[in-house]
PDB file of C-alpha atoms in Angstrom:
ATOM      1  CA  MET C   1      19.287 146.674  85.398  1.00  0.00           C
ATOM      2  CA  ARG C   2      19.444 150.120  86.963  1.00  0.00           C
ATOM      3  CA  SER C   3      15.920 149.537  88.557  1.00  0.00           C
ATOM      4  CA  ALA C   4      16.978 146.241  90.072  1.00  0.00           C
ATOM      5  CA  LEU C   5      20.061 147.827  91.634  1.00  0.00           C
ATOM      6  CA  SER C   6      17.933 150.608  93.199  1.00  0.00           C
ATOM      7  CA  VAL C   7      15.507 148.158  94.773  1.00  0.00           C
ATOM      8  CA  ALA C   8      18.340 146.070  96.184  1.00  0.00           C
ATOM      9  CA  ALA C   9      20.076 149.126  97.625  1.00  0.00           C
ATOM     10  CA  LEU C  10      16.872 150.302  99.203  1.00  0.00           C
ATOM     11  CA  ALA C  11      16.252 146.878 100.784  1.00  0.00           C
ATOM     12  CA  ALA C  12      19.737 146.927 102.300  1.00  0.00           C
ATOM     13  CA  VAL C  13      19.185 150.349 103.835  1.00  0.00           C
ATOM     14  CA  LEU C  14      15.881 149.214 105.307  1.00  0.00           C
ATOM     15  CA  ALA C  15      17.475 146.143 106.823  1.00  0.00           C
ATOM     16  CA  LEU C  16      20.208 148.244 108.467  1.00  0.00           C
ATOM     17  CA  SER C  17      17.572 150.629 109.859  1.00  0.00           C
ATOM     18  CA  ALA C  18      15.566 147.770 111.285  1.00  0.00           C
ATOM     19  CA  CYS C  19      18.635 146.350 112.993  1.00  0.00           C
ATOM     20  CA  GLY C  20      19.395 149.747 114.481  1.00  0.00           C
ATOM     21  CA  ALA C  21      15.924 150.003 115.952  1.00  0.00           C
ATOM     22  CA  GLN C  22      16.142 146.626 117.709  1.00  0.00           C
ATOM     23  CA  GLU C  23      19.798 146.932 118.976  1.00  0.00           C
ATOM     24  CA  PRO C  24      20.846 150.503 119.755  1.00  0.00           C
ATOM     25  CA  GLY C  25      24.483 149.616 120.350  1.00  0.00           C
ATOM     26  CA  SER C  26      24.982 147.774 117.125  1.00  0.00           C
ATOM     27  CA  ALA C  27      24.774 150.892 114.930  1.00  0.00           C
ATOM     28  CA  SER C  28      27.948 152.343 116.494  1.00  0.00           C
ATOM     29  CA  GLU C  29      29.786 149.097 116.023  1.00  0.00           C
ATOM     30  CA  ASP C  30      28.653 148.889 112.423  1.00  0.00           C
ATOM     31  CA  THR C  31      29.738 152.490 111.845  1.00  0.00           C
ATOM     32  CA  THR C  32      33.165 151.783 113.326  1.00  0.00           C
ATOM     33  CA  GLU C  33      33.605 148.704 111.193  1.00  0.00           C
ATOM     34  CA  ALA C  34      32.492 150.620 108.129  1.00  0.00           C
ATOM     35  CA  SER C  35      34.917 153.427 108.973  1.00  0.00           C
ATOM     36  CA  GLU C  36      37.727 150.952 109.405  1.00  0.00           C
ATOM     37  CA  THR C  37      36.793 149.401 106.119  1.00  0.00           C
ATOM     38  CA  ARG C  38      36.744 152.758 104.368  1.00  0.00           C
ATOM     39  CA  THR C  39      40.148 153.842 105.700  1.00  0.00           C
ATOM     40  CA  ALA C  40      41.870 150.635 104.754  1.00  0.00           C
ATOM     41  CA  THR C  41      44.081 151.101 101.695  1.00  0.00           C
ATOM     42  CA  ALA C  42      45.454 148.455  99.413  1.00  0.00           C
ATOM     43  CA  GLU C  43      49.203 148.079  99.225  1.00  0.00           C
ATOM     44  CA  PRO C  44      50.565 149.424  95.915  1.00  0.00           C
ATOM     45  CA  THR C  45      51.538 146.792  93.403  1.00  0.00           C
ATOM     46  CA  THR C  46      54.979 147.278  91.964  1.00  0.00           C
ATOM     47  CA  GLU C  47      55.281 146.156  88.356  1.00  0.00           C
ATOM     48  CA  SER C  48      58.780 145.468  87.084  1.00  0.00           C
ATOM     49  CA  THR C  49      59.652 147.113  83.787  1.00  0.00           C
ATOM     50  CA  PRO C  50      61.356 144.649  81.448  1.00  0.00           C
ATOM     51  CA  THR C  51      64.865 145.674  80.433  1.00  0.00           C
ATOM     52  CA  PRO C  52      65.104 146.012  76.650  1.00  0.00           C
ATOM     53  CA  THR C  53      67.548 143.644  75.025  1.00  0.00           C
ATOM     54  CA  PRO C  54      70.230 145.616  73.144  1.00  0.00           C
ATOM     55  CA  THR C  55      70.489 144.900  69.449  1.00  0.00           C
ATOM     56  CA  PRO C  56      73.982 143.576  68.694  1.00  0.00           C
ATOM     57  CA  SER C  57      75.889 145.499  66.037  1.00  0.00           C
ATOM     58  CA  PRO C  58      76.954 143.451  63.014  1.00  0.00           C
ATOM     59  CA  THR C  59      80.393 141.895  63.382  1.00  0.00           C
ATOM     60  CA  ARG C  60      82.922 143.350  60.963  1.00  0.00           C
ATOM     61  CA  VAL C  61      84.476 140.707  58.718  1.00  0.00           C
ATOM     62  CA  PRO C  62      88.289 140.848  59.061  1.00  0.00           C
ATOM     63  CA  GLY C  63      89.886 142.545  56.080  1.00  0.00           C
ATOM     64  CA  THR C  64      86.793 144.565  55.165  1.00  0.00           C
ATOM     65  CA  TYR C  65      86.365 148.318  55.395  1.00  0.00           C
ATOM     66  CA  MET C  66      83.765 151.012  54.908  1.00  0.00           C
ATOM     67  CA  LEU C  67      83.885 153.873  52.444  1.00  0.00           C
ATOM     68  CA  GLY C  68      86.260 156.529  53.762  1.00  0.00           C
ATOM     69  CA  GLU C  69      88.439 154.126  55.754  1.00  0.00           C
ATOM     70  CA  THR C  70      92.121 153.270  55.382  1.00  0.00           C
ATOM     71  CA  ALA C  71      93.103 149.615  55.091  1.00  0.00           C
ATOM     72  CA  GLU C  72      95.994 148.067  56.933  1.00  0.00           C
ATOM     73  CA  GLU C  73      99.146 147.449  54.907  1.00  0.00           C
ATOM     74  CA  PHE C  74      98.358 144.919  52.184  1.00  0.00           C
ATOM     75  CA  ALA C  75     100.703 143.355  49.623  1.00  0.00           C
ATOM     76  CA  GLY C  76     103.094 146.281  49.581  1.00  0.00           C
ATOM     77  CA  GLY C  77     100.700 149.196  49.868  1.00  0.00           C
ATOM     78  CA  VAL C  78      98.253 151.094  52.041  1.00  0.00           C
ATOM     79  CA  LEU C  79      95.057 152.377  50.423  1.00  0.00           C
ATOM     80  CA  THR C  80      92.493 154.879  51.646  1.00  0.00           C
ATOM     81  CA  LEU C  81      89.188 154.838  49.765  1.00  0.00           C
ATOM     82  CA  LYS C  82      88.155 158.467  50.129  1.00  0.00           C
ATOM     83  CA  SER C  83      85.014 158.565  47.995  1.00  0.00           C
ATOM     84  CA  ILE C  84      83.304 157.312  44.851  1.00  0.00           C
ATOM     85  CA  GLU C  85      81.005 158.939  42.325  1.00  0.00           C
ATOM     86  CA  VAL C  86      78.768 157.587  39.587  1.00  0.00           C
ATOM     87  CA  VAL C  87      78.884 159.733  36.451  1.00  0.00           C
ATOM     88  CA  GLN C  88      78.320 159.670  32.712  1.00  0.00           C
ATOM     89  CA  GLU C  89      81.643 161.253  31.822  1.00  0.00           C
ATOM     90  CA  VAL C  90      84.997 161.989  33.407  1.00  0.00           C
ATOM     91  CA  ALA C  91      87.114 165.037  32.628  1.00  0.00           C
ATOM     92  CA  THR C  92      90.667 164.366  31.427  1.00  0.00           C
ATOM     93  CA  THR C  93      93.937 166.256  31.275  1.00  0.00           C
ATOM     94  CA  ASP C  94      93.818 166.373  27.463  1.00  0.00           C
ATOM     95  CA  GLY C  95      90.345 167.908  27.340  1.00  0.00           C
ATOM     96  CA  VAL C  96      88.610 164.920  25.745  1.00  0.00           C
ATOM     97  CA  PRO C  97      86.327 163.369  28.390  1.00  0.00           C
ATOM     98  CA  ILE C  98      85.951 159.670  29.046  1.00  0.00           C
ATOM     99  CA  THR C  99      82.283 159.043  28.252  1.00  0.00           C
ATOM    100  CA  ALA C 100      80.016 156.177  29.275  1.00  0.00           C
ATOM    101  CA  ALA C 101      78.617 154.103  26.420  1.00  0.00           C
ATOM    102  CA  GLU C 102      74.870 153.759  25.949  1.00  0.00           C
ATOM    103  CA  GLY C 103      73.375 151.667  28.752  1.00  0.00           C
ATOM    104  CA  GLU C 104      76.481 152.093  30.905  1.00  0.00           C
ATOM    105  CA  GLN C 105      77.768 154.341  33.660  1.00  0.00           C
ATOM    106  CA  LEU C 106      81.194 155.237  35.015  1.00  0.00           C
ATOM    107  CA  VAL C 107      82.230 154.818  38.641  1.00  0.00           C
ATOM    108  CA  VAL C 108      85.130 157.019  39.742  1.00  0.00           C
ATOM    109  CA  PHE C 109      87.189 155.924  42.752  1.00  0.00           C
ATOM    110  CA  HIS C 110      89.076 158.621  44.639  1.00  0.00           C
ATOM    111  CA  THR C 111      91.820 157.021  46.726  1.00  0.00           C
ATOM    112  CA  HIS C 112      95.174 157.716  48.343  1.00  0.00           C
ATOM    113  CA  PHE C 113      98.023 155.222  48.032  1.00  0.00           C
ATOM    114  CA  VAL C 114     101.200 154.747  50.077  1.00  0.00           C
ATOM    115  CA  ASN C 115     103.963 152.548  48.640  1.00  0.00           C
ATOM    116  CA  ASN C 116     105.087 150.255  51.462  1.00  0.00           C
ATOM    117  CA  SER C 117     106.995 147.865  49.216  1.00  0.00           C
ATOM    118  CA  ASN C 118     110.704 147.872  48.469  1.00  0.00           C
ATOM    119  CA  GLY C 119     110.051 148.371  44.766  1.00  0.00           C
ATOM    120  CA  THR C 120     108.680 151.231  42.715  1.00  0.00           C
ATOM    121  CA  VAL C 121     105.053 151.648  41.664  1.00  0.00           C
ATOM    122  CA  ASP C 122     103.701 153.222  38.472  1.00  0.00           C
ATOM    123  CA  LEU C 123     100.135 153.981  39.532  1.00  0.00           C
ATOM    124  CA  SER C 124      98.916 155.575  36.313  1.00  0.00           C
ATOM    125  CA  CYS C 125     100.059 153.055  33.703  1.00  0.00           C
ATOM    126  CA  ALA C 126     100.983 149.789  35.394  1.00  0.00           C
ATOM    127  CA  GLY C 127      99.113 150.002  38.676  1.00  0.00           C
ATOM    128  CA  VAL C 128     100.191 148.067  41.759  1.00  0.00           C
ATOM    129  CA  LEU C 129     101.658 144.848  40.352  1.00  0.00           C
ATOM    130  CA  THR C 130     100.794 142.799  43.438  1.00  0.00           C
ATOM    131  CA  TRP C 131      97.159 143.934  43.385  1.00  0.00           C
ATOM    132  CA  TYR C 132      94.234 142.598  41.342  1.00  0.00           C
ATOM    133  CA  VAL C 133      91.497 145.223  41.670  1.00  0.00           C
ATOM    134  CA  GLN C 134      87.857 144.263  41.091  1.00  0.00           C
ATOM    135  CA  VAL C 135      84.516 146.025  41.555  1.00  0.00           C
ATOM    136  CA  PHE C 136      81.055 144.448  41.881  1.00  0.00           C
ATOM    137  CA  ASP C 137      77.556 145.917  42.048  1.00  0.00           C
ATOM    138  CA  THR C 138      74.677 144.915  44.333  1.00  0.00           C
ATOM    139  CA  GLU C 139      73.632 142.251  41.804  1.00  0.00           C
ATOM    140  CA  GLN C 140      77.127 140.671  42.061  1.00  0.00           C
ATOM    141  CA  ARG C 141      77.950 141.754  38.505  1.00  0.00           C
ATOM    142  CA  GLU C 142      81.582 142.633  37.885  1.00  0.00           C
ATOM    143  CA  LEU C 143      82.495 146.053  36.520  1.00  0.00           C
ATOM    144  CA  ALA C 144      85.229 146.583  33.912  1.00  0.00           C
ATOM    145  CA  PRO C 145      88.295 148.780  34.485  1.00  0.00           C
ATOM    146  CA  VAL C 146      88.953 151.762  32.235  1.00  0.00           C
ATOM    147  CA  PHE C 147      92.657 151.706  31.374  1.00  0.00           C
ATOM    148  CA  GLU C 148      93.086 155.447  30.967  1.00  0.00           C
ATOM    149  CA  THR C 149      94.114 156.361  34.483  1.00  0.00           C
ATOM    150  CA  TYR C 150      96.998 158.515  33.239  1.00  0.00           C
ATOM    151  CA  ARG C 151      94.439 160.894  31.643  1.00  0.00           C
ATOM    152  CA  ILE C 152      92.516 161.516  34.859  1.00  0.00           C
ATOM    153  CA  PRO C 153      93.362 164.747  36.718  1.00  0.00           C
ATOM    154  CA  GLY C 154      95.145 164.338  40.039  1.00  0.00           C
ATOM    155  CA  ASN C 155      97.082 161.229  39.060  1.00  0.00           C
ATOM    156  CA  PRO C 156     100.844 160.975  38.516  1.00  0.00           C
ATOM    157  CA  GLU C 157     102.019 161.036  34.924  1.00  0.00           C
ATOM    158  CA  CYS C 158     102.393 157.755  33.071  1.00  0.00           C
ATOM    159  CA  ASN C 159     105.632 155.940  33.963  1.00  0.00           C
ATOM    160  CA  TYR C 160     106.178 158.103  37.035  1.00  0.00           C
ATOM    161  CA  GLN C 161     107.593 155.734  39.643  1.00  0.00           C
ATOM    162  CA  LEU C 162     106.626 156.065  43.288  1.00  0.00           C
ATOM    163  CA  LEU C 163     109.611 155.104  45.423  1.00  0.00           C
ATOM    164  CA  SER C 164     109.340 153.082  48.610  1.00  0.00           C
ATOM    165  CA  GLY C 165     107.634 155.191  51.271  1.00  0.00           C
ATOM    166  CA  GLN C 166     106.242 157.722  48.811  1.00  0.00           C
ATOM    167  CA  GLU C 167     102.520 158.364  48.406  1.00  0.00           C
ATOM    168  CA  SER C 168     100.059 159.879  45.975  1.00  0.00           C
ATOM    169  CA  ASP C 169      96.384 160.354  45.234  1.00  0.00           C
ATOM    170  CA  TRP C 170      95.115 157.698  42.843  1.00  0.00           C
ATOM    171  CA  ASN C 171      91.892 158.124  40.900  1.00  0.00           C
ATOM    172  CA  PHE C 172      90.641 155.316  38.679  1.00  0.00           C
ATOM    173  CA  VAL C 173      87.466 154.456  36.781  1.00  0.00           C
ATOM    174  CA  PHE C 174      85.315 151.357  36.208  1.00  0.00           C
ATOM    175  CA  ARG C 175      82.476 150.818  33.720  1.00  0.00           C
ATOM    176  CA  GLY C 176      79.186 149.364  34.913  1.00  0.00           C
ATOM    177  CA  ILE C 177      75.567 148.832  33.922  1.00  0.00           C
ATOM    178  CA  ALA C 178      73.548 152.065  33.959  1.00  0.00           C
ATOM    179  CA  GLY C 179      71.473 152.421  37.120  1.00  0.00           C
ATOM    180  CA  ALA C 180      73.403 149.758  39.054  1.00  0.00           C
ATOM    181  CA  THR C 181      74.603 150.409  42.599  1.00  0.00           C
ATOM    182  CA  PRO C 182      78.326 149.790  43.222  1.00  0.00           C
ATOM    183  CA  ARG C 183      78.707 147.470  46.217  1.00  0.00           C
ATOM    184  CA  VAL C 184      82.260 146.119  46.626  1.00  0.00           C
ATOM    185  CA  LEU C 185      85.814 147.165  45.834  1.00  0.00           C
ATOM    186  CA  GLN C 186      88.027 144.109  46.294  1.00  0.00           C
ATOM    187  CA  ILE C 187      91.810 143.837  46.045  1.00  0.00           C
ATOM    188  CA  THR C 188      93.443 140.404  45.802  1.00  0.00           C
ATOM    189  CA  ASP C 189      97.129 139.637  46.336  1.00  0.00           C
ATOM    190  CA  THR C 190      98.374 138.434  42.937  1.00  0.00           C
ATOM    191  CA  ARG C 191     101.204 136.477  44.553  1.00  0.00           C
ATOM    192  CA  THR C 192      98.792 133.987  46.097  1.00  0.00           C
ATOM    193  CA  TYR C 193      95.287 134.898  44.853  1.00  0.00           C
ATOM    194  CA  GLU C 194      94.097 133.876  48.315  1.00  0.00           C
ATOM    195  CA  ASP C 195      94.547 136.964  50.485  1.00  0.00           C
ATOM    196  CA  TRP C 196      92.270 139.932  49.887  1.00  0.00           C
ATOM    197  CA  ILE C 197      90.844 143.127  51.344  1.00  0.00           C
ATOM    198  CA  ALA C 198      87.564 144.811  50.418  1.00  0.00           C
ATOM    199  CA  TRP C 199      85.512 147.964  50.933  1.00  0.00           C
ATOM    200  CA  ALA C 200      81.747 148.242  51.212  1.00  0.00           C
ATOM    201  CA  LEU C 201      80.567 150.927  48.797  1.00  0.00           C
ATOM    202  CA  THR C 202      77.171 151.279  50.511  1.00  0.00           C
ATOM    203  CA  ASP C 203      76.240 151.858  54.168  1.00  0.00           C
ATOM    204  CA  GLU C 204      75.888 148.126  54.865  1.00  0.00           C
ATOM    205  CA  PRO C 205      79.039 146.289  56.039  1.00  0.00           C
ATOM    206  CA  LEU C 206      80.230 143.361  53.951  1.00  0.00           C
ATOM    207  CA  ARG C 207      79.418 139.766  54.904  1.00  0.00           C
ATOM    208  CA  LEU C 208      80.977 136.530  53.755  1.00  0.00           C
ATOM    209  CA  ALA C 209      79.009 134.573  51.150  1.00  0.00           C
ATOM    210  CA  GLU C 210      78.245 131.679  53.517  1.00  0.00           C
ATOM    211  CA  ASP C 211      76.698 134.118  56.020  1.00  0.00           C
TER     212      ASP C 211
END
């Protein structure tokens, strides 16, 4: 291929030389045309850069919150879910720890409660009477409450009544399957069993079941 190109190039040069010998004036014209051809530049092509489409953030389901957030007033109270921890035992005020059974784990919820109702609230022994508190893991399995809240440090004493407008830290415990990941804390209004609020216990916001 390279040999064929050399022969062709040589033939072209010879042809131009022969033309120059027969017509003296044509060489200048050819040179001018060649010069004009060499100095001609192509117009730059402008390529448009596509604008990236922004990824929409997931829409928050009304009545749902993330870990660390405070809910709006609900059924007589305002709750802030400060943090949770998964442990095998929980220290108590009497020195005898609450211990997870074999194959289970304990999930401790650290919250802060404000009594917005007109009545009194016994957080440690009766709980909030208008609230039904449930916890589920990522496999949609329900956890079981541990009814020893009065023994957990930081809680009011049993039968201590929070008056309207008063507030307190409220730490409570649920039992779950060992190794499971807590996913949802849900509170249902016991007066209707229709209204509810819920917290996501992982980084992913909650979605409705039909979504």
